[in-house]
Amino acid sequence: MVIKLENQDIDSRLLPLLDAVNDPEIPVLSVVQMGVVRSAHFVAENQALIKITPTYSGCPAMDTMAVDIKNALQNAGIQANVELVLSPAWSTDWITPQARQKLEEYGIAPPLSAEADKAVLLGQAKIVACPQCKSKNTRLISQFGSTACKALFRCDDCLEPFDYFKCLK
Amino acid sequence: MSKELIQYICTVADNNLILGQRLGELCGHGPNIETDIALTNIGLDLFGQVRSYFQYAAKLEGGNSSEDTFAFLRKENEYKNVLLVEQPNTDFAYTIVRQFLYDVYHIRFMENLQKSSDETLAAIAAKGVKEVAYHARFSADWVRRLGDGTEESHRRAQQALDDLYTYTDELFHQNESELSLVNAGIAVNTAQFKSDYYQTIHAVFAEATLTVPDQKYFLKGGKKGIHSEHMGYILTEMQYMQRTYPNMQW
Ligand SMILES: [Zn+2]
């Protein structure tokens, strides 16, 4: 089943096509589930305008996502224009509960609240659960991880390193 | 108005562009893998913001201009970044102190730019301010660690502060054209957070057991396009591809 967010304005005919396009950095989530697609409409027969918003300003995956979206729609006989919009700024709040669960299963700890994030990143609180063994005996190794949106953690119980999706809102 | 606005966008974006270029030099050269990744990630955020600024400037200018012509095809005196951001990496302490002196300014700047009457600038700031908050946390954390660390890290952090403090005042210089944009509600009035800026950095330096130099004279020039000897080298490397293969695209 296709799940979209409340604040996404997507034509129901385009939704399944867009939901099949995955985030290249986090391939378990689609560009719809990430909240990257803001709106999608037909402007003419077989012509669509898709508006996407970056997770981070410098996210190098944005160009790839735009191309992937164009290709996916092209394969369905639809010519797509992809436009980048900055406002409203993307927020980790837009990641759905289902998507958060998928993130965790994939091995990325989902974002907490902004306040919790600060406490965690300053080493004041142990509330990020290890996606492998669920232990909260974890610590921050680096505020910046493999991509701009993640921080690097280590679990002190199972000793595995893991990514934490930083809170952004 | 449009010409002044393009100028203003350049003064704002060039700080990010040149600092980002400096941070990019550290790719593969950071003191350890975590700081290496952190510094280049910060550079990436800055470049992301630069792209939005220059795409906007190119739209205002029209014609054949693009984000690339703004980034790569201007002459040295057309870059309006402050002298602080073009200072060399020197060592990790320099890199961190330079970053910290800029981040504390940058976060306040972006908080205010969010309220700009120019919708595009406000949107870029609303997006970027969240990223800059992470930068400021990272650099402040390291200022404390280096200053209040070993004898050697303290010595180097103090040296960096002694050398770089003189560039801080320029962050707050605003020429007449910029002030007219302030009055129009477009540009940020940096004077309103200047004392907060100095209070904040002084408090962190105190925690870091570093002594703020007794500065009477501050160096400036970059915002007017008068750069230090380092700038030519930065541009030579940064512009190489576009100068050698004009209009090339990735
Ligand atoms: Zn674990």
Short mmCIF file of N, CA and C in Angstrom, two decimals, chain A residues 54-58 60 63 84 86-87 89-91 117-118 121-122 141-145 147-148 152 166-169, chain B residues 34-35 37-39 41-42 44-45 47-49 51-52 55 119-120 123-124 126-128 130-131 134-135 137-138 141:
data_model
loop_
_atom_site.label_atom_id
_atom_site.label_comp_id
_atom_site.label_asym_id
_atom_site.label_seq_id
_atom_site.Cartn_x
_atom_site.Cartn_y
_atom_site.Cartn_z
N PRO A 54 14.94 19.60 -0.83
CA PRO A 54 16.12 18.87 -0.34
C PRO A 54 16.04 18.59 1.16
N THR A 55 16.60 17.46 1.56
CA THR A 55 16.69 17.18 2.99
C THR A 55 17.71 18.13 3.61
N TYR A 56 18.91 18.18 3.01
CA TYR A 56 19.94 19.16 3.38
C TYR A 56 20.28 19.97 2.14
N SER A 57 20.67 21.25 2.32
CA SER A 57 20.96 22.12 1.17
C SER A 57 21.95 21.48 0.21
N GLY A 58 22.98 20.86 0.77
CA GLY A 58 24.04 20.35 -0.07
C GLY A 58 23.89 18.87 -0.40
N PRO A 60 23.89 15.74 -2.07
CA PRO A 60 24.25 15.39 -3.44
C PRO A 60 23.26 14.41 -4.06
N ASP A 63 20.18 15.67 -7.07
CA ASP A 63 20.26 15.59 -8.53
C ASP A 63 19.91 14.19 -9.01
N LEU A 84 12.94 22.23 -7.93
CA LEU A 84 13.39 22.20 -6.54
C LEU A 84 12.78 23.37 -5.77
N LEU A 86 12.42 25.26 -1.85
CA LEU A 86 13.11 25.30 -0.56
C LEU A 86 12.16 25.52 0.61
N SER A 87 10.99 26.06 0.31
CA SER A 87 10.08 26.42 1.38
C SER A 87 8.76 25.65 1.26
N ALA A 89 10.90 24.38 4.64
CA ALA A 89 12.10 23.55 4.76
C ALA A 89 11.73 22.14 5.24
N TRP A 90 12.38 21.18 4.64
CA TRP A 90 12.16 19.77 4.98
C TRP A 90 12.43 19.54 6.47
N SER A 91 11.66 18.64 7.05
CA SER A 91 11.81 18.35 8.47
C SER A 91 11.79 16.84 8.69
N ASP A 117 17.78 15.36 20.68
CA ASP A 117 18.92 15.35 19.77
C ASP A 117 20.09 16.10 20.35
N LYS A 118 19.81 17.28 20.91
CA LYS A 118 20.86 18.12 21.47
C LYS A 118 21.51 17.39 22.63
N LEU A 121 23.63 14.55 21.30
CA LEU A 121 24.84 14.95 20.60
C LEU A 121 25.85 15.61 21.54
N LEU A 122 25.35 16.11 22.66
CA LEU A 122 26.28 16.68 23.64
C LEU A 122 26.72 15.62 24.65
N ILE A 141 29.98 8.86 18.31
CA ILE A 141 31.38 8.86 17.88
C ILE A 141 31.67 10.13 17.09
N SER A 142 30.74 10.51 16.22
CA SER A 142 30.95 11.71 15.43
C SER A 142 29.61 12.35 15.08
N GLN A 143 29.55 13.68 15.22
CA GLN A 143 28.31 14.40 14.91
C GLN A 143 28.00 14.35 13.42
N PHE A 144 28.99 14.03 12.63
CA PHE A 144 28.78 13.95 11.19
C PHE A 144 29.13 12.54 10.74
N GLY A 145 28.20 11.91 10.05
CA GLY A 145 28.41 10.52 9.66
C GLY A 145 28.63 10.37 8.17
N THR A 147 26.65 10.52 5.66
CA THR A 147 26.05 11.56 4.84
C THR A 147 25.69 12.72 5.76
N ALA A 148 25.36 13.87 5.13
CA ALA A 148 25.10 15.09 5.91
C ALA A 148 23.98 14.89 6.93
N LEU A 152 27.32 9.47 13.58
CA LEU A 152 27.82 8.11 13.78
C LEU A 152 27.82 7.75 15.27
N LYS A 166 19.94 12.40 12.09
CA LYS A 166 19.85 13.60 12.90
C LYS A 166 18.51 14.29 12.72
N CYS A 167 18.05 14.86 13.83
CA CYS A 167 16.79 15.56 13.82
C CYS A 167 16.95 16.90 13.11
N LEU A 168 16.02 17.21 12.23
CA LEU A 168 16.11 18.48 11.53
C LEU A 168 14.72 19.09 11.49
N LYS A 169 14.52 20.18 12.20
CA LYS A 169 13.23 20.88 12.09
C LYS A 169 13.31 22.30 12.60
N GLU B 34 36.84 11.00 11.78
CA GLU B 34 35.61 11.68 12.18
C GLU B 34 35.67 13.18 11.89
N THR B 35 36.79 13.81 12.24
CA THR B 35 36.88 15.25 11.99
C THR B 35 37.02 15.53 10.49
N ILE B 37 35.58 13.83 8.10
CA ILE B 37 34.22 13.74 7.55
C ILE B 37 33.38 14.93 8.00
N ALA B 38 33.55 15.32 9.26
CA ALA B 38 32.76 16.44 9.78
C ALA B 38 33.07 17.72 9.01
N LEU B 39 34.35 18.02 8.85
CA LEU B 39 34.72 19.28 8.19
C LEU B 39 34.29 19.31 6.73
N ASN B 41 31.77 17.59 5.51
CA ASN B 41 30.31 17.67 5.53
C ASN B 41 29.85 19.11 5.75
N ILE B 42 30.56 19.81 6.61
CA ILE B 42 30.22 21.23 6.84
C ILE B 42 30.43 22.00 5.54
N LEU B 44 30.19 20.83 2.59
CA LEU B 44 29.11 20.43 1.68
C LEU B 44 27.83 21.22 1.97
N ASP B 45 27.51 21.37 3.25
CA ASP B 45 26.34 22.19 3.62
C ASP B 45 26.50 23.61 3.10
N PHE B 47 28.32 24.68 0.59
CA PHE B 47 28.18 24.70 -0.87
C PHE B 47 26.72 24.56 -1.28
N GLY B 48 25.97 23.75 -0.54
CA GLY B 48 24.55 23.59 -0.85
C GLY B 48 23.84 24.93 -0.75
N GLN B 49 24.14 25.68 0.29
CA GLN B 49 23.53 27.00 0.45
C GLN B 49 24.01 27.93 -0.67
N ARG B 51 24.81 27.18 -3.69
CA ARG B 51 24.11 26.86 -4.94
C ARG B 51 22.75 27.56 -4.97
N SER B 52 22.04 27.51 -3.85
CA SER B 52 20.73 28.18 -3.81
C SER B 52 20.88 29.69 -4.02
N GLN B 55 21.96 30.32 -7.72
CA GLN B 55 20.86 30.05 -8.66
C GLN B 55 19.90 31.24 -8.67
N GLU B 119 11.44 36.57 -0.33
CA GLU B 119 11.00 35.20 -0.02
C GLU B 119 12.06 34.14 -0.29
N THR B 120 12.80 34.32 -1.37
CA THR B 120 13.82 33.30 -1.70
C THR B 120 14.92 33.29 -0.66
N ALA B 123 13.73 31.70 2.47
CA ALA B 123 13.61 30.24 2.36
C ALA B 123 14.98 29.57 2.44
N ILE B 124 15.98 30.17 1.80
CA ILE B 124 17.34 29.60 1.87
C ILE B 124 17.82 29.61 3.32
N ALA B 126 15.91 29.68 6.09
CA ALA B 126 15.12 28.76 6.93
C ALA B 126 15.65 27.34 6.80
N LYS B 127 16.09 27.02 5.59
CA LYS B 127 16.67 25.70 5.34
C LYS B 127 18.07 25.61 5.99
N GLY B 128 18.87 26.63 5.75
CA GLY B 128 20.28 26.58 6.16
C GLY B 128 20.50 26.73 7.66
N LYS B 130 19.17 25.43 10.16
CA LYS B 130 19.19 24.15 10.89
C LYS B 130 20.54 23.47 10.72
N GLU B 131 21.13 23.62 9.55
CA GLU B 131 22.43 23.00 9.29
C GLU B 131 23.53 23.72 10.07
N TYR B 134 24.25 22.80 13.63
CA TYR B 134 25.15 21.66 13.84
C TYR B 134 26.62 22.08 13.71
N HIS B 135 26.87 22.98 12.76
CA HIS B 135 28.26 23.45 12.59
C HIS B 135 28.74 24.14 13.86
N ARG B 137 27.71 23.89 16.88
CA ARG B 137 27.88 22.98 18.01
C ARG B 137 29.22 22.24 17.90
N PHE B 138 29.53 21.82 16.68
CA PHE B 138 30.77 21.09 16.43
C PHE B 138 31.99 21.96 16.71
N ASP B 141 32.41 22.97 20.45
CA ASP B 141 32.84 21.80 21.19
C ASP B 141 34.36 21.61 21.05
#
